mmCIF file of C-alpha atoms in Angstrom:
data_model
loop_
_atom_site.group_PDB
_atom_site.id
_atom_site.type_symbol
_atom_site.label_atom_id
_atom_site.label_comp_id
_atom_site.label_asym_id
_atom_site.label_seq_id
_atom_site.Cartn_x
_atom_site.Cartn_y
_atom_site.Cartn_z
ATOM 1 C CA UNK A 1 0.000 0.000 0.000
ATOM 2 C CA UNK A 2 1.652 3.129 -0.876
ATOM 3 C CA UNK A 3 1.425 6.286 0.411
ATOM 4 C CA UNK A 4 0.251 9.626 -0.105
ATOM 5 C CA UNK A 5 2.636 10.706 -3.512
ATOM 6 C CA UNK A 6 3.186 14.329 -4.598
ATOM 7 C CA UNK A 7 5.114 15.870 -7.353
ATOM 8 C CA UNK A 8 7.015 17.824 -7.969
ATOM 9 C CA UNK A 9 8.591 17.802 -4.455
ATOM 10 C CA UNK A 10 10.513 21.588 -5.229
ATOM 11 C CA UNK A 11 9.817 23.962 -7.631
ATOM 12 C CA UNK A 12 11.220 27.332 -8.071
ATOM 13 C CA UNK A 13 9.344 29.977 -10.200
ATOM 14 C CA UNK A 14 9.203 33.436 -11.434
ATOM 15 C CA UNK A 15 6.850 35.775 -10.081
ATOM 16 C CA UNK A 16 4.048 35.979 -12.446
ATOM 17 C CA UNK A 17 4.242 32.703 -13.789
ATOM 18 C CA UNK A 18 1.713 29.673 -13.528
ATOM 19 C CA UNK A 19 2.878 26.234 -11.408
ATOM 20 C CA UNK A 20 0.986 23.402 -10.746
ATOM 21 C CA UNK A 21 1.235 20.618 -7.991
ATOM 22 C CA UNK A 22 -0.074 17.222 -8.582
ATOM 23 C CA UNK A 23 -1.551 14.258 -5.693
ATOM 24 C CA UNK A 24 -1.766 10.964 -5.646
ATOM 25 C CA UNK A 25 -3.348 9.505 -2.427
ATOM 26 C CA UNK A 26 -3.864 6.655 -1.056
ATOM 27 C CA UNK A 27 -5.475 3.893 -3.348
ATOM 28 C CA UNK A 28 -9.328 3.662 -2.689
ATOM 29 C CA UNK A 29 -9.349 6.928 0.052
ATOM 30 C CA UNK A 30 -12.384 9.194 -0.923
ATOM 31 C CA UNK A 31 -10.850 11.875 0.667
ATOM 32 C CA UNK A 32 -8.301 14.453 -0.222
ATOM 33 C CA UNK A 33 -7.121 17.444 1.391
ATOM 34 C CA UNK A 34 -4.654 20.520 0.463
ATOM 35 C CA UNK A 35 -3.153 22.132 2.678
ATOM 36 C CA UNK A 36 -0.145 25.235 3.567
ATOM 37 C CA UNK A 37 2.749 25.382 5.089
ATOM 38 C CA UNK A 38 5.074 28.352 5.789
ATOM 39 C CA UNK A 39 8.331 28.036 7.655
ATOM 40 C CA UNK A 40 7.660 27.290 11.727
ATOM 41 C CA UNK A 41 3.920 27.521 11.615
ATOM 42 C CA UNK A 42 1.823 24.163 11.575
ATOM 43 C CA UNK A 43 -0.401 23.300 8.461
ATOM 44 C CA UNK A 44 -3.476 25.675 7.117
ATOM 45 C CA UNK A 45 -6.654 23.668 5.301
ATOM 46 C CA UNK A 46 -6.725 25.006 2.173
ATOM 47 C CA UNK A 47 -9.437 23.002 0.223
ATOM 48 C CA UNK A 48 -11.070 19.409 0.430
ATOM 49 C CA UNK A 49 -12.738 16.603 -1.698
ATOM 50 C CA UNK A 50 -14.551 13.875 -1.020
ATOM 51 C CA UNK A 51 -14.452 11.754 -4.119
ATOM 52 C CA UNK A 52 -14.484 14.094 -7.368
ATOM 53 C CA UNK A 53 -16.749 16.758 -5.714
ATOM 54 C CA UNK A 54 -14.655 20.143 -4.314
ATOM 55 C CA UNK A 55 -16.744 20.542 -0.781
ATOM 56 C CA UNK A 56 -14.793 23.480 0.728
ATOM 57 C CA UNK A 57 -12.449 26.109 0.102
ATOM 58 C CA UNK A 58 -10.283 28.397 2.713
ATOM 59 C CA UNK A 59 -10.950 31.824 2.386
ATOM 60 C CA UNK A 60 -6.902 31.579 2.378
ATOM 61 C CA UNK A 61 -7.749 30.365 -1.702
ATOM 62 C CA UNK A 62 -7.645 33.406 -3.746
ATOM 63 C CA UNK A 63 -8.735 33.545 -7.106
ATOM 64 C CA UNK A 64 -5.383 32.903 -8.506
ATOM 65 C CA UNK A 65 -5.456 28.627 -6.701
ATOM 66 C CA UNK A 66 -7.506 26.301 -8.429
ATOM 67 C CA UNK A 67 -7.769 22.927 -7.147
ATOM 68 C CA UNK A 68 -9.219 19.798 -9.140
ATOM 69 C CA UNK A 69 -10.026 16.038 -8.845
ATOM 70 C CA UNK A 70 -11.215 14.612 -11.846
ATOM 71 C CA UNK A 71 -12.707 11.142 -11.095
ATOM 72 C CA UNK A 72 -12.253 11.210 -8.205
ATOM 73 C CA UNK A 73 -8.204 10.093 -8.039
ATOM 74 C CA UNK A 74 -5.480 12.326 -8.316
ATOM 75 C CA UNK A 75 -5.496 15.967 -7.670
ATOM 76 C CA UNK A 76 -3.825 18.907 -9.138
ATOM 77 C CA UNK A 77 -3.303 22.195 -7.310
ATOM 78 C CA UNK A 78 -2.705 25.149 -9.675
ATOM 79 C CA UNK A 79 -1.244 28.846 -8.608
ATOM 80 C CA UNK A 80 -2.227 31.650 -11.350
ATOM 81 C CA UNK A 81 0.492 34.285 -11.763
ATOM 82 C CA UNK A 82 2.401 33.497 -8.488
ATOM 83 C CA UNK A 83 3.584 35.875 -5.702
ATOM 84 C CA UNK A 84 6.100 36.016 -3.672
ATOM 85 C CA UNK A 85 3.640 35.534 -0.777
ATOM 86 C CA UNK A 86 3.147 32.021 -1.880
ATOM 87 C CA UNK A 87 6.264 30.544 -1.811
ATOM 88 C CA UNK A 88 5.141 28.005 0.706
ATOM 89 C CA UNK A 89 5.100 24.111 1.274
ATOM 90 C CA UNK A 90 2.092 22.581 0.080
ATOM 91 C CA UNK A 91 0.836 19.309 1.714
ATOM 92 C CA UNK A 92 -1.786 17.287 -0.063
ATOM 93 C CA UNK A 93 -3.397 14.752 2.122
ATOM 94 C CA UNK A 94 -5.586 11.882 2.078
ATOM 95 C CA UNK A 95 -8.848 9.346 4.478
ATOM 96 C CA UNK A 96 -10.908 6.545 4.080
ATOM 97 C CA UNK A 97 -14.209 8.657 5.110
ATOM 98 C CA UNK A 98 -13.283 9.906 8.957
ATOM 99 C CA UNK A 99 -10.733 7.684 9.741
ATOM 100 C CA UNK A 100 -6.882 8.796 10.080
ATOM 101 C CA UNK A 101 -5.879 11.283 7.604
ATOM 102 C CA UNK A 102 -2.164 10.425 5.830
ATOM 103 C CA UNK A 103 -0.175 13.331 4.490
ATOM 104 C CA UNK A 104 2.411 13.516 1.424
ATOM 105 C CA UNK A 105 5.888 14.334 1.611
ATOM 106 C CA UNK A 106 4.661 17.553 0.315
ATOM 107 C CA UNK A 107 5.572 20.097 -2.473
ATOM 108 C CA UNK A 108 8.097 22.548 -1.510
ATOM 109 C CA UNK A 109 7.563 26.055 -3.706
ATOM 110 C CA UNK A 110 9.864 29.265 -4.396
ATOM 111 C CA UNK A 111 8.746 32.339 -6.167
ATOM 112 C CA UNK A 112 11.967 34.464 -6.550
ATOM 113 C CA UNK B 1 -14.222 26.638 16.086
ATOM 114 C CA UNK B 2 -10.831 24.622 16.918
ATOM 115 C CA UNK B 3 -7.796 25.763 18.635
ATOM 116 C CA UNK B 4 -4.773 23.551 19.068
ATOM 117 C CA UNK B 5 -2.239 25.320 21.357
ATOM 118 C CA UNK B 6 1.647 23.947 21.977
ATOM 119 C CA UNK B 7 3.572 26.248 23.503
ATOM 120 C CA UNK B 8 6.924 24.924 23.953
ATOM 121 C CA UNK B 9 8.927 25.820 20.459
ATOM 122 C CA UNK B 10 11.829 23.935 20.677
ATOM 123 C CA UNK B 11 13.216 20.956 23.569
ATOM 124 C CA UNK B 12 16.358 19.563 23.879
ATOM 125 C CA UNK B 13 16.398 15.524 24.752
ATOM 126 C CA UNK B 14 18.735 13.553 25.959
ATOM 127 C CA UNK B 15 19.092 10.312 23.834
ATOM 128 C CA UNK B 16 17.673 7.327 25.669
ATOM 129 C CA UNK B 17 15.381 9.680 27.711
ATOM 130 C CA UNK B 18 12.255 10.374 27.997
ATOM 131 C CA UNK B 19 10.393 13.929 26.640
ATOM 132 C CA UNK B 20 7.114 14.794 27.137
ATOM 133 C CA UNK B 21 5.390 17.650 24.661
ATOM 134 C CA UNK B 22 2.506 20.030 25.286
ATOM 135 C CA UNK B 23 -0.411 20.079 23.465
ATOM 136 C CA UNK B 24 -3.860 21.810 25.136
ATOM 137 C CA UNK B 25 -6.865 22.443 22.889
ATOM 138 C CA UNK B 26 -10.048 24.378 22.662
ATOM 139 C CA UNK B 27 -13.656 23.148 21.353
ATOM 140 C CA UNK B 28 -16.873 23.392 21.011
ATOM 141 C CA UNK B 29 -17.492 20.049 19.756
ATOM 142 C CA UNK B 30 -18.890 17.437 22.169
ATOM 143 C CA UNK B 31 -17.083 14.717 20.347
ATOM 144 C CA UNK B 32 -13.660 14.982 19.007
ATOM 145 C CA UNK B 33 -10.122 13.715 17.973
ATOM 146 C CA UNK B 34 -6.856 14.311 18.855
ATOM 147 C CA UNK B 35 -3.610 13.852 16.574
ATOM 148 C CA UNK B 36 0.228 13.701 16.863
ATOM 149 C CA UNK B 37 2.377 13.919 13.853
ATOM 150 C CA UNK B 38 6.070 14.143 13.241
ATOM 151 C CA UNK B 39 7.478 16.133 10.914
ATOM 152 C CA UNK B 40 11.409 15.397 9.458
ATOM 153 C CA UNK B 41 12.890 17.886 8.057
ATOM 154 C CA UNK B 42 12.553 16.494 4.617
ATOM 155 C CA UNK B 43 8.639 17.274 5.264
ATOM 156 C CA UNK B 44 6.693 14.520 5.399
ATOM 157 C CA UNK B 45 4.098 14.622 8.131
ATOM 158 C CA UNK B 46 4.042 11.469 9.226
ATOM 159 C CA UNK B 47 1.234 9.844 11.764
ATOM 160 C CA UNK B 48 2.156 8.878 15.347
ATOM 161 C CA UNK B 49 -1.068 8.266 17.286
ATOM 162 C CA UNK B 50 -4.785 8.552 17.812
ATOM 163 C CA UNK B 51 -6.777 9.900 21.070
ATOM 164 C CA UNK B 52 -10.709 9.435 20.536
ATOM 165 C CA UNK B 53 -12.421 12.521 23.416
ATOM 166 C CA UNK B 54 -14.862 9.101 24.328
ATOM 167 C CA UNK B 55 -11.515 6.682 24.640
ATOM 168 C CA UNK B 56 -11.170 5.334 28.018
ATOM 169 C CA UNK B 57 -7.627 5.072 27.718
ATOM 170 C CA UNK B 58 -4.965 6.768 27.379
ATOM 171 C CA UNK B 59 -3.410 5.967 23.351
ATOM 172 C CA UNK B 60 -0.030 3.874 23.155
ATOM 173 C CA UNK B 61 1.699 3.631 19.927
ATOM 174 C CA UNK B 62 5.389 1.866 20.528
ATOM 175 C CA UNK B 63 7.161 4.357 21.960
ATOM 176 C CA UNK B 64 4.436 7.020 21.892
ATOM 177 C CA UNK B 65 1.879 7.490 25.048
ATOM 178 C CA UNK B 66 -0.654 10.361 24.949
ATOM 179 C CA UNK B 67 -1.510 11.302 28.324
ATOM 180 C CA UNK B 68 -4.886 12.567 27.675
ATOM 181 C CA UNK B 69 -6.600 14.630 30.392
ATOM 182 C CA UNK B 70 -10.250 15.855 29.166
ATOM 183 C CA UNK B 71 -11.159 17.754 32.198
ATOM 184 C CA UNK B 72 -7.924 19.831 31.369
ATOM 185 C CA UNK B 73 -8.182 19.566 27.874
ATOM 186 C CA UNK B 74 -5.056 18.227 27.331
ATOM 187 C CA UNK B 75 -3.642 16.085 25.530
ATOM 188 C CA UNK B 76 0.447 16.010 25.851
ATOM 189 C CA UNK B 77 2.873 13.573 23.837
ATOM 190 C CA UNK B 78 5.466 11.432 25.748
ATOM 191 C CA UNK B 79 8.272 9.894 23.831
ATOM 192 C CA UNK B 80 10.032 7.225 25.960
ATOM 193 C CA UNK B 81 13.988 6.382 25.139
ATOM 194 C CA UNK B 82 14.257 8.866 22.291
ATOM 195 C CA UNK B 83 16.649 8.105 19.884
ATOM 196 C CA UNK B 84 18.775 10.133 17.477
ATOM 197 C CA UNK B 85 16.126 9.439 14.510
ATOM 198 C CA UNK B 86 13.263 11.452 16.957
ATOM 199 C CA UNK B 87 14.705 14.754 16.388
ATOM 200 C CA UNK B 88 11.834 16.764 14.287
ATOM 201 C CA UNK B 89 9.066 19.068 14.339
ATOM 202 C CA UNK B 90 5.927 17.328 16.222
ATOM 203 C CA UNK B 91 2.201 19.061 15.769
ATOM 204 C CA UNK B 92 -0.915 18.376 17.838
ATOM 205 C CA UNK B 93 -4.095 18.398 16.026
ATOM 206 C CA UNK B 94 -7.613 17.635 16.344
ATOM 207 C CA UNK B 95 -11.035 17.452 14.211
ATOM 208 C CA UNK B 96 -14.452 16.309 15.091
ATOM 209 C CA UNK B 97 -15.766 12.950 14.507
ATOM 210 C CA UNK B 98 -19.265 13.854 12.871
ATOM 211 C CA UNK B 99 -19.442 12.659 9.246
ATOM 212 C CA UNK B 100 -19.299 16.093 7.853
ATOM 213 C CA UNK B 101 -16.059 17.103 10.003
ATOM 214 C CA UNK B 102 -12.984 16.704 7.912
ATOM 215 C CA UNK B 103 -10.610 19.710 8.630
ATOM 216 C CA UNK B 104 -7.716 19.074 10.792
ATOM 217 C CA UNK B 105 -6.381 22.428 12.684
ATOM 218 C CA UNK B 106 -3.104 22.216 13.606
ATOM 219 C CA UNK B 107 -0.612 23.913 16.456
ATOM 220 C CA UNK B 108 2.195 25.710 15.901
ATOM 221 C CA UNK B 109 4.369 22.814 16.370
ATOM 222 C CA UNK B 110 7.417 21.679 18.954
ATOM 223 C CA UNK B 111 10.842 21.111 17.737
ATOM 224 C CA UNK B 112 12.290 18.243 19.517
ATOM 225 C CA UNK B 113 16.559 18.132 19.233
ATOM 226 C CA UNK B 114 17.820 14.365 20.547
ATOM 227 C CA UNK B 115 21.457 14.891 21.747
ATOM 228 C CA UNK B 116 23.682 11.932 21.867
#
């Protein structure tokens, strides 16, 4: 059973341009979950699916993050026109309904 | 709403010893759960153990005891015979257990350094 995958695991960027994370949980978990990191502050939810359906979004989303599941497997997480702001670890995550909730090693991004 | 408090950011162990982190929480929710991960610094957050609010007992993992204390709402991490490996960032988090609750809030975080 392998875990929670995510790629790439460190991207630097531009500001201004476009990146976009990908997620592969856990085989047969309905339930995926983004969330932030910054440097020596614990994890912020960011957005959350159960199966291919988006069912909430942190008001930390702006306009520019877009977050998909398309049948209901992996997950991309795309920034629009990146900030330096952003430059952030991003942790995708994923359940079996409410059970225990199994993180990824996490993609690491840099917006010089 | 959820609050997950750890104040202590950053302990120094002794390897072989044992350390014991902080974790106290806030909530509204009658039923709940409480989480202990370990984060490396390559950055995977990485599950440790499990403390149900309705659990009789206290949560052992290996190595891992939560000394749970509802009346004080806390719920504080002991490592026992730490080991160089140990030496990461550990959160405390909880969530509620109705079907609909899903979001895990996190603490800040402790950073645990084993000396040899």
């Amino acid at each position: 059973d392998t875990g929670v995958s995510q790629n790439p695991r460190h991207k630097i960027t531009k500001r201004g341009q476009n990146v976009t994370f990908r997620c592969d949980p856990i085989s047969e978990h309905n339930r995926l979950y983004w969330y932030r990191q910054t440097l020596g502050q614990g994890p912020e939810f960011l957005t959350y699916f159960q199966n291919e359906a988006q069912l909430e979004k942190s008001r930390l989303l702006s306009d520019r993050f877009s977050a998909e599941r398309p049948k209901g497997s992996f997950s991309t997480l795309e920034i629009q026109r990146t900030e330096q702001g952003d430059s952030a670890m991003y942790l995708c995550a994923s359940s079996r309904e409410g059970n225990t909730i199994y993180f990824g090693e996490g993609s690491w991004l840099t917006v010089v | 709403a959820q609050k997950i408090t750890q104040t202590q950011p950053g302990m120094f162990v002794q390897e072989k010893e044992a350390v014991t982190l902080d974790c106290t929480y806030d909530t509204s929710d009658p039923s709940y759960g409480l989480f202990w991960y370990k984060q490396p610094s390559s950055g995977e957050m990485i599950f440790l153990i499990y403390q149900g609010s309705y659990d009789q007992q206290n949560a052992t993992e290996g190595r891992y005891s939560l000394n749970f204390q509802k009346a004080r709402k806390s719920a504080n991490l002991v490592i026992s015979a730490s080991q160089l490996g140990d030496s990461a960032m550990y959160f405390c988090a909880m969530r509620g257990v109705a079907a609909n609750d899903y979001k895990l809030s996190f603490g800040a975080g402790t950073t645990v350094t084993v000396r040899a």
